[in-house]
Coordinates of C-alpha atoms in Angstrom, one line a residue:
Chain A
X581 CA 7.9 3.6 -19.4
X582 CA 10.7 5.1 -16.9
X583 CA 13.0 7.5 -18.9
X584 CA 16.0 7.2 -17.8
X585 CA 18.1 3.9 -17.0
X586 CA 18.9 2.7 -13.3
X587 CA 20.8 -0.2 -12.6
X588 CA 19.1 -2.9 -10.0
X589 CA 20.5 -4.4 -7.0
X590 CA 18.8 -7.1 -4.9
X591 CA 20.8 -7.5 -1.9
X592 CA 20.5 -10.1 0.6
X593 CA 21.4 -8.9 3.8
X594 CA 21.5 -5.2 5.6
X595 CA 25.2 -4.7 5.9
X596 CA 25.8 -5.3 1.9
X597 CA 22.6 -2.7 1.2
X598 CA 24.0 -0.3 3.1
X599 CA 27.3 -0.4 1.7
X600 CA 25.9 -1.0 -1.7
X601 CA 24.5 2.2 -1.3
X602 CA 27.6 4.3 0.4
X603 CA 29.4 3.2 -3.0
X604 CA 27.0 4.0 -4.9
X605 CA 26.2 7.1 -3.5
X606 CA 29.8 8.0 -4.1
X607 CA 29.8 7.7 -7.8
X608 CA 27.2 9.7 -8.1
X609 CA 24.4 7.1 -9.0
X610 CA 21.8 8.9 -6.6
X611 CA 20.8 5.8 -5.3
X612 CA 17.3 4.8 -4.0
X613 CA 16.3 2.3 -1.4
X614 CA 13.3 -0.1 -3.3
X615 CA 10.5 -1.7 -1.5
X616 CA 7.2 -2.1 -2.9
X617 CA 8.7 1.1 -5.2
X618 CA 5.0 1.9 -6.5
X619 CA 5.4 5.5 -5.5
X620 CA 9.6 5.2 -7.2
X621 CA 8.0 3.7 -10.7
X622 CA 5.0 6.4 -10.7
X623 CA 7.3 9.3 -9.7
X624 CA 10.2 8.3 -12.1
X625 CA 7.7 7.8 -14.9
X626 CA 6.6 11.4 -14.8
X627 CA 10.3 12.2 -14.2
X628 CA 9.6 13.8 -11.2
X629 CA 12.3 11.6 -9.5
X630 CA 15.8 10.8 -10.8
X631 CA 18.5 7.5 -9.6
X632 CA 20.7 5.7 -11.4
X633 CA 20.4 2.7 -9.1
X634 CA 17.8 1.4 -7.0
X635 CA 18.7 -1.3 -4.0
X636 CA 16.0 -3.8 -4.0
X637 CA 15.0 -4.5 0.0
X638 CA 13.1 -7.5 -0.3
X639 CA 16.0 -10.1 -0.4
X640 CA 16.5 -8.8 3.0
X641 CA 15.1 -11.6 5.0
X642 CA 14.9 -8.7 8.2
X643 CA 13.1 -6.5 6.1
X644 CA 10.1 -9.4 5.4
X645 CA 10.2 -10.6 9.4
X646 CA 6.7 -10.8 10.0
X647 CA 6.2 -12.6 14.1
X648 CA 4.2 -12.5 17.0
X649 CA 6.2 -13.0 20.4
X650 CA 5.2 -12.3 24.0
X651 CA 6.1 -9.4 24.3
X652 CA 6.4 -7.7 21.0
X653 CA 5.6 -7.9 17.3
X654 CA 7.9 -7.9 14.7
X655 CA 6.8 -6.3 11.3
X656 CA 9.5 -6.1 8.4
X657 CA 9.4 -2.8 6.3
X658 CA 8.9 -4.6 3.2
X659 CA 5.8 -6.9 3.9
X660 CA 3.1 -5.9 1.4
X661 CA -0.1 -4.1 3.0
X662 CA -1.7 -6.9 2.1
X663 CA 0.2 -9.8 3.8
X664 CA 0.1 -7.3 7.0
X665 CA -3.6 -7.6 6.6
X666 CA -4.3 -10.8 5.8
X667 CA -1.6 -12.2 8.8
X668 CA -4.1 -10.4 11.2
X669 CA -1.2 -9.5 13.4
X670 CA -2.1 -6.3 14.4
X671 CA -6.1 -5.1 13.7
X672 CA -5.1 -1.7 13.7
X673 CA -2.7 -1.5 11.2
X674 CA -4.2 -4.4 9.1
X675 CA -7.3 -2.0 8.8
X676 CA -5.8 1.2 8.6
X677 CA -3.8 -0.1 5.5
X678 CA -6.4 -1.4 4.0
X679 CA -7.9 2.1 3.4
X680 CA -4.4 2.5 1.3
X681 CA -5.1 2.8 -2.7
X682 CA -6.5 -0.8 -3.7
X683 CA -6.2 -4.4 -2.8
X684 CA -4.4 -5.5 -6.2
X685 CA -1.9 -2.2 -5.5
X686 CA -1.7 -3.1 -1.7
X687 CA -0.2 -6.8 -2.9
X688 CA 3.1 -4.2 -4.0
X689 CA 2.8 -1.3 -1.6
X690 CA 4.9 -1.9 1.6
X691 CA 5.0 -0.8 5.1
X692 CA 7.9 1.0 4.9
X693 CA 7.2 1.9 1.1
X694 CA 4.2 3.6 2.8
X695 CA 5.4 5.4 6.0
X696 CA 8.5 7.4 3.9
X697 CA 6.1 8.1 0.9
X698 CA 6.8 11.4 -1.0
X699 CA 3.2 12.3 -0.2
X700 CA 1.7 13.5 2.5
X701 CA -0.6 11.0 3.7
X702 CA 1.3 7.9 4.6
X703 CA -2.1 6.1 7.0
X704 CA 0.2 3.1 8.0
X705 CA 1.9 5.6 10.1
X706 CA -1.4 5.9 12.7
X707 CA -0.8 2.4 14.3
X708 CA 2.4 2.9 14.5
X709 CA 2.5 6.4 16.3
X710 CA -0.7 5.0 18.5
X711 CA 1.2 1.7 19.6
X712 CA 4.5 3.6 20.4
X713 CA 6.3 1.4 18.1
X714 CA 10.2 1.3 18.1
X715 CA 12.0 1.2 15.1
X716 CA 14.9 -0.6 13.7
X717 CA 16.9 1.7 11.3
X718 CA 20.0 0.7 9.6
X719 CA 22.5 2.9 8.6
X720 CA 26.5 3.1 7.6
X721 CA 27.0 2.7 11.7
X722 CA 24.9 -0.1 11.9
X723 CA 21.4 -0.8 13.7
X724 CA 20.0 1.1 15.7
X725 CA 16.4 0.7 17.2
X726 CA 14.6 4.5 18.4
X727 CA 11.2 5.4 19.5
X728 CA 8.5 5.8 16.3
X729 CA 7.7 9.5 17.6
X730 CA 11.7 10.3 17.8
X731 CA 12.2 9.0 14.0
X732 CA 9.0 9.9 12.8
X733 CA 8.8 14.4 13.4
X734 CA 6.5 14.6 10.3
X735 CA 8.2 13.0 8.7
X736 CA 10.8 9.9 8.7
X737 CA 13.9 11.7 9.6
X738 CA 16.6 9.4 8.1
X739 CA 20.2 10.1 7.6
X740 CA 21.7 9.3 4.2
X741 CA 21.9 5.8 3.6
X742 CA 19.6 4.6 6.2
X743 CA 16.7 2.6 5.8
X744 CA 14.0 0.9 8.0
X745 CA 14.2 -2.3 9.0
X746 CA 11.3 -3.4 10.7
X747 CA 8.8 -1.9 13.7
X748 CA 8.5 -3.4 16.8
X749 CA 5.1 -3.3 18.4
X750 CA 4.3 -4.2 21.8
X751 CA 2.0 -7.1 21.7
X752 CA -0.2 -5.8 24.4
X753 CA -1.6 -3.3 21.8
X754 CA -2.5 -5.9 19.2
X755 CA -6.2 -6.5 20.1
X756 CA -6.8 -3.4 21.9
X757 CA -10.2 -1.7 20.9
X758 CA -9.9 0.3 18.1
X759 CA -11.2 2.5 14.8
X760 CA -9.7 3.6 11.7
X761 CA -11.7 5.8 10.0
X762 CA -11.5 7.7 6.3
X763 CA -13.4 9.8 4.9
X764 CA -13.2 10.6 0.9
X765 CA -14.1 13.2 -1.4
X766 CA -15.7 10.5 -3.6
X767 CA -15.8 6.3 -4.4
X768 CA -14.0 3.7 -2.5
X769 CA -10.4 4.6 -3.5
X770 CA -8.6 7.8 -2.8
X771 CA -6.5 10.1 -0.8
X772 CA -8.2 10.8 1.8
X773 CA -10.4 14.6 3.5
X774 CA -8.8 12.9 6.8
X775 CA -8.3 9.3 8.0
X776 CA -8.1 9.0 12.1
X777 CA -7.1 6.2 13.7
X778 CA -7.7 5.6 17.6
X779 CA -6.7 2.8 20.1
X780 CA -8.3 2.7 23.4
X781 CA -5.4 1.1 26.8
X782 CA -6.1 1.7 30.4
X783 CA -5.1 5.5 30.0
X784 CA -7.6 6.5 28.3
X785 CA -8.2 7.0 23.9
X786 CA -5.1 8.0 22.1
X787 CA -5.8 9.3 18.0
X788 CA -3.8 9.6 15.7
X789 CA -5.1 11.9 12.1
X790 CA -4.0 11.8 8.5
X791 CA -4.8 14.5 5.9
X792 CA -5.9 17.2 7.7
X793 CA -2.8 18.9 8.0
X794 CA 0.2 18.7 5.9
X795 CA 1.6 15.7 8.0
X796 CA 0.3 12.5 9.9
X797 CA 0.2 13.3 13.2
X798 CA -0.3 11.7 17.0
X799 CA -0.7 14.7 20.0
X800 CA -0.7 13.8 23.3
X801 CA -2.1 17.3 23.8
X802 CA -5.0 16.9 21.7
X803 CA -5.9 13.3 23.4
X804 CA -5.6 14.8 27.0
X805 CA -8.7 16.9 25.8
X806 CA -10.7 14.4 23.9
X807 CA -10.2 12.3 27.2
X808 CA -11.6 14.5 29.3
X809 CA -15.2 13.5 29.5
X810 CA -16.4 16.0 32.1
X811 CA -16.3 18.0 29.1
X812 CA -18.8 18.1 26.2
X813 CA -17.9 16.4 23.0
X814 CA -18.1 19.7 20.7
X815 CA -16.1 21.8 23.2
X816 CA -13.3 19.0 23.2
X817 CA -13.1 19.2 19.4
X818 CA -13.4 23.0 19.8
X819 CA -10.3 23.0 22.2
X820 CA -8.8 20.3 20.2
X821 CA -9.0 22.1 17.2
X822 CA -6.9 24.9 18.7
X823 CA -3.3 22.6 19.3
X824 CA -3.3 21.3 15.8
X825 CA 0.1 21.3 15.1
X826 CA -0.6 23.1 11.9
X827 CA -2.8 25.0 9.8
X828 CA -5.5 22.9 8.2
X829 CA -4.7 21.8 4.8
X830 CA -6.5 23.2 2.1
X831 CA -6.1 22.1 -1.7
X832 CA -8.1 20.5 -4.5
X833 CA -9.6 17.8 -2.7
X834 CA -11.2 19.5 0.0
X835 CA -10.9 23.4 1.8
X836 CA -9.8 23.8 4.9
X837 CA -13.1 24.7 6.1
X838 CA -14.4 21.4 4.7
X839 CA -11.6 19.7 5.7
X840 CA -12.3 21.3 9.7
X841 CA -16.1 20.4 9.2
X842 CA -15.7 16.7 8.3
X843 CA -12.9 16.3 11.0
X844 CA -15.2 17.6 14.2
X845 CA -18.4 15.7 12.0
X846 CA -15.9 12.2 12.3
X847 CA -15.2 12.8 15.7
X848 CA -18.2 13.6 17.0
X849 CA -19.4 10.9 16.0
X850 CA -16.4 8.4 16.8
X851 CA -16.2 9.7 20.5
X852 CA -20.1 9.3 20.6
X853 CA -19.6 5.7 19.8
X854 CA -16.6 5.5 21.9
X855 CA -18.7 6.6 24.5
X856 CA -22.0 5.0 24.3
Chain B
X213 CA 20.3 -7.3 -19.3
X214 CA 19.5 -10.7 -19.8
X215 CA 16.1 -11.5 -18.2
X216 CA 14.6 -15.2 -17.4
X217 CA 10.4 -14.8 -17.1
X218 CA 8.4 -17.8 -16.1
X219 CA 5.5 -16.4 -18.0
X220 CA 2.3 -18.8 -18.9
X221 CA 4.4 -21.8 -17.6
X222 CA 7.1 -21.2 -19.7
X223 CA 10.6 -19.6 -19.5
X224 CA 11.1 -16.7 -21.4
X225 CA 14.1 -14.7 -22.3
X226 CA 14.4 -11.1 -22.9
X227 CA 17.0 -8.1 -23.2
X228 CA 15.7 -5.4 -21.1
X229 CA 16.6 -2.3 -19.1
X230 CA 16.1 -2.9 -15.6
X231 CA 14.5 0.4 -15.2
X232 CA 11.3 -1.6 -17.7
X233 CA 8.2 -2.3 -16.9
X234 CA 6.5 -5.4 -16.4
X235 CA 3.9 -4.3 -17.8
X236 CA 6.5 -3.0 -21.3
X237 CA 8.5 -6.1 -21.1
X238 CA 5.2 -8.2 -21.2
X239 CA 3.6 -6.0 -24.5
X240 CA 7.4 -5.3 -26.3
X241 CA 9.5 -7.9 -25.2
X242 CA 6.9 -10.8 -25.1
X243 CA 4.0 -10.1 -27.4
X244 CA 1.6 -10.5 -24.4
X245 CA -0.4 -7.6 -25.8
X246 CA -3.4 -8.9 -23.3
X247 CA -1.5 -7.4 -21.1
X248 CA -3.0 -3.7 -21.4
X249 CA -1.6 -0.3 -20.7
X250 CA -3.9 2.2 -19.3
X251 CA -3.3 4.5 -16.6
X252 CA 0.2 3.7 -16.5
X253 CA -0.5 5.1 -13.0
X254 CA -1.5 1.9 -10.5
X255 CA -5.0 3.8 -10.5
X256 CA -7.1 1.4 -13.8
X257 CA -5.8 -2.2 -13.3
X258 CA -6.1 -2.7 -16.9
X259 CA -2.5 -3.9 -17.1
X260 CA -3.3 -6.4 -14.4
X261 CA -1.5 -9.8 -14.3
X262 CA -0.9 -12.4 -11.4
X263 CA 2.8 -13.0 -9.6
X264 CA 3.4 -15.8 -7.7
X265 CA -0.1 -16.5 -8.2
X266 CA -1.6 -12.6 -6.6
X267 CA -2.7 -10.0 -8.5
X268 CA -0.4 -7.6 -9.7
X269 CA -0.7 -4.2 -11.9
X270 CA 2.1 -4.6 -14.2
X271 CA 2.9 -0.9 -14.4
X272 CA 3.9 -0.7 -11.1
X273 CA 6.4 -3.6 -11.2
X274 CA 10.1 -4.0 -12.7
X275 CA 10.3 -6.8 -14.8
X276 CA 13.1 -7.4 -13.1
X277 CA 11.5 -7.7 -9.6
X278 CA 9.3 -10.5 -11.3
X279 CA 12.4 -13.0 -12.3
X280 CA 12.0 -16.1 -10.0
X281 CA 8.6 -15.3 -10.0
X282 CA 5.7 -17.0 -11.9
X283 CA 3.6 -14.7 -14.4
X284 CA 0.4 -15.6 -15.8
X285 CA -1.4 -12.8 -18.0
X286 CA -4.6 -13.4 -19.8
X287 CA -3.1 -15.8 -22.8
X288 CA -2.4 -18.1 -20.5
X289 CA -5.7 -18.7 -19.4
X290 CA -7.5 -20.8 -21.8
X291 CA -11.3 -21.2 -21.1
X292 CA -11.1 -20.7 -17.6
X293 CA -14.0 -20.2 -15.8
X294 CA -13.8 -17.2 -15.2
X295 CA -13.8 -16.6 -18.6
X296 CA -16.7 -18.2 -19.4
X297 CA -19.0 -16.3 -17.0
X298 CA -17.8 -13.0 -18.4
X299 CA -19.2 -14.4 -21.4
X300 CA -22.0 -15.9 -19.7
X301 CA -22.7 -12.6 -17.6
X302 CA -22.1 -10.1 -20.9
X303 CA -19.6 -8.9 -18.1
X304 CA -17.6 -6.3 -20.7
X305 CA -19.0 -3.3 -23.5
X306 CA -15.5 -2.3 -25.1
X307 CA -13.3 -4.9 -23.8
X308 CA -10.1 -3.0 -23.5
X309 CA -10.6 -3.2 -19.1
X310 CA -11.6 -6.6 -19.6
X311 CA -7.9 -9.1 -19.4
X312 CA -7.0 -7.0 -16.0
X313 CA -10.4 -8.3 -14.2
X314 CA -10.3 -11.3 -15.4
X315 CA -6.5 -12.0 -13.9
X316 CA -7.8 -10.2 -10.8
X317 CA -11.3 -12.4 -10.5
X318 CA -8.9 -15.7 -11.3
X319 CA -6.5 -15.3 -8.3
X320 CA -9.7 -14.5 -6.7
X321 CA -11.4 -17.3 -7.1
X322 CA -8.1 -19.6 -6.6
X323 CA -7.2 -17.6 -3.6
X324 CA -10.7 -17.2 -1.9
X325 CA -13.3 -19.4 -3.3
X326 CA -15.7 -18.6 -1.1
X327 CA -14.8 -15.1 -1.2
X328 CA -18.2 -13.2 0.5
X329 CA -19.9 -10.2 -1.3
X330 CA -17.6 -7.4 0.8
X331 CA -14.8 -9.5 -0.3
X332 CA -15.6 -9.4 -4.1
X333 CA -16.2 -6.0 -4.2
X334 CA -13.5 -4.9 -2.3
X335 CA -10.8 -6.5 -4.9
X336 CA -13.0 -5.5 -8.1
X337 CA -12.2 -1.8 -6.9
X338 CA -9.0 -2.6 -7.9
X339 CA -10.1 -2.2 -11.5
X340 CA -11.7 0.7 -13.3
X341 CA -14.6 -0.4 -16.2
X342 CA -15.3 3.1 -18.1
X343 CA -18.4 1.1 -19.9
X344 CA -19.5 0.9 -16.2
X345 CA -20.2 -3.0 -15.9
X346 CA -19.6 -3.4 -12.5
X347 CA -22.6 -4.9 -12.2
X348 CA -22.4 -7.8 -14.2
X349 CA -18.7 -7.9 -13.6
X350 CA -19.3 -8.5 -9.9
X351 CA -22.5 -11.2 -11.2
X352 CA -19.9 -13.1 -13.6
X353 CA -16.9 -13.4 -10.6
X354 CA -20.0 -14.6 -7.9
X355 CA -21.0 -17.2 -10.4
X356 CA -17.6 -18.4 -10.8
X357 CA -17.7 -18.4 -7.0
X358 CA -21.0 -20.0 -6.4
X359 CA -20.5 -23.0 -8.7
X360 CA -17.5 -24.2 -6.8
X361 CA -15.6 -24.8 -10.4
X362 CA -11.6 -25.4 -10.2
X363 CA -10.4 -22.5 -11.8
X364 CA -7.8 -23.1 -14.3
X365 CA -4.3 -24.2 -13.6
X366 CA -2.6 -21.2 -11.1
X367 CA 1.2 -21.7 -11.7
X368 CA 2.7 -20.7 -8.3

């Protein structure tokens, strides 16, 4: 049971959820933009979040756009994990989110439910970052659509009231060659020790890692070295290792040290295959 | 607020909070105590039911998110056949996990009937057993599967 009372709005298009939430904002009703709203219901339960109104995206029909096109694909922030699986529009994604809690929960959890979780994890982010999505964000000034790696700086930098719309992926990335990899403590379901993600264009491998530091991350720095093949694989990682872009996480799960040992062990073994 | 439930094929009425449960609204509101609260967390499944015909885990739903939806939980299965091959299989020790995989192995079967192995097993781990009959959980749903029955009426 949720302690506290909220009321619920299910509004129908952008411009009256946005507004919705400006007036709501302004009495005081700490209002919260609902998608799949596992993470809202979980948190609220163990009243570790507070609203007094949550605006329901899903009767947004923007926000369930789900389309292939020539040139790019269209994926609405509140299609399930599930129904971005099953469409098979993008590999990647589809088995990158799959690795996300359980199928029955991935039938609620939504793309952008995921990306702008609480926690520190968010996987569906990978594709994303490794595709150089664009995003459509709407806000009080309207849409606007911006480069995944200018939104997303560790995490989704939104101004008050905004919310994402959908992702726009270019279509030339959809059956690219790639991995998604995770790696848990224990059993089939869980946070993961890290989760890496990689997509193979012209340029060379581009990887993308979850869980091993406090933030999903992409780094162009870090791919220029695994790329460079004159190189051998453990003195890549070794160099790699050196630009994270932060300490590696240590906490109940997993040290750091384990954390850095099943990292090099997972790409070792993903560049080897990569490779071969 | 007033809320309209198609629950079971029929339309039910409730006063509610729309900051309830599904999963409280179901047990409370309803008297659907097959509908079982476990985790409370998304993590057991025990509380599962199907919307719009899909498995859901009713803790992690508002009730009011499942109005112009269709809700089935476990009384409004009646002999299915999935139920029968949990019987069949001795696919339960306590019970209490038991109504959450059966709604989940129903909308399997309707959903996938020729679901393969990887498939079965990758939506039983949606569902925690603490008797630990997994295996003749994952027996009872591939029996179900491999006899080609109908399963029951799947309102959606």
């Amino acid at each position: 049971m949720i302690p506290f009372d909220f009321n619920y709005y299910r509004p129908a298009t952008i411009e009256e959820a946005v507004a919705l939430y400006m007036r709501l904002d302004q009495k005081g009703k700490w209002p919260l933009y609902w998608s799949g709203g596992t993470e809202i219901a979980t948190f609220a339960r163990l009243n570790q979040i507070y609203t007094e109104a949550v605006i329901d995206l899903k009767g947004i029909p923007e926000c369930r756009a789900l389309a292939v096109e020539e040139q790019e694909m269209t994926l609405g922030s509140a299609l399930t994990l599930s129904e971005i699986h099953d469409s098979e529009i993008f590999p990647l994604l589809g088995a990158t989110g799959s690795g996300i809690a359980d199928r029955t929960s991935r039938n609620k959890i939504t793309l952008g439910g995921n990306v702008c979780s609480e926690l520190i994890y968010k996987e569906a982010i990978l594709p994303l970052l490794l595709a150089d999505s664009d995003v459509i964000v709407a806000g009080v000034s309207g849409a606007r659509r911006l480069p995944i790696a200018q939104l997303f700086q560790r995490s989704m930098q939104l101004a008050k009231g905004e919310f994402l719309v959908q992702f726009k992926v270019n279509t030339s990335y959809r059956l690219r060659p790639y991995t998604s990899v995770k790696k848990r403590k224990q059993s089939a379901i869980g946070y993961p020790i890290i989760t890496v993600a990689t997509l193979t264009t012209e340029s060379g491998s581009r990887f993308a890692f979850s869980g091993l530091c406090d933030f999903p991350f992409r780094s162009e720095e870090i791919e220029k070295i695994l790329n460079q093949h004159e190189l051998p694989v453990g003195e890549r990682i070794r160099q790699a290792e050196d630009r994270l872009p932060a300490p590696i996480r240590s906490d109940m799960l997993a040290s750091a040290n384990y954390r850095r040992l099943v990292w090099q062990v997972t790409l070792e073994d993903l560049l080897a295959n990569m490779e071969a | 607020m007033k809320l309209r439930l198609n629950v079971n094929g029929e339309i039910r009425s409730a006063d509610v909070r729309p900051a309830e449960l599904l999963l409280d609204v179901l047990r409370e509101n309803l008297g659907l105590t097959g509908v079982k609260p476990g985790c409370r967390h998304g993590d057991c499944g025990a509380c599962t039911v199907t919307v719009d015909g899909l498995p859901m885990k009713s803790c992690l739903m508002l009730a009011v998110e499942a109005a112009d939806k269709t809700v089935e939980t476990i009384e409004g299965l009646q002999d299915s056949p999935v139920q029968r091959a949990f019987v069949e299989k001795f696919a339960f020790q306590c019970g209490y996990c038991t109504p959450g995989f059966i709604m989940n192995s129903h909308a399997l079967a309707h959903l996938h009937p020729k679901a393969d192995k990887a498939t079965v097993r990758e939506w039983l781990q949606s569902n925690i057993c603490r008797c630990t009959s997994y295996e003749e959980i994952q027996e009872a749903v591939e029996a179900v599967l491999s006899s080609g029955q109908p399963t029951s009426r799947m309102m959606n």
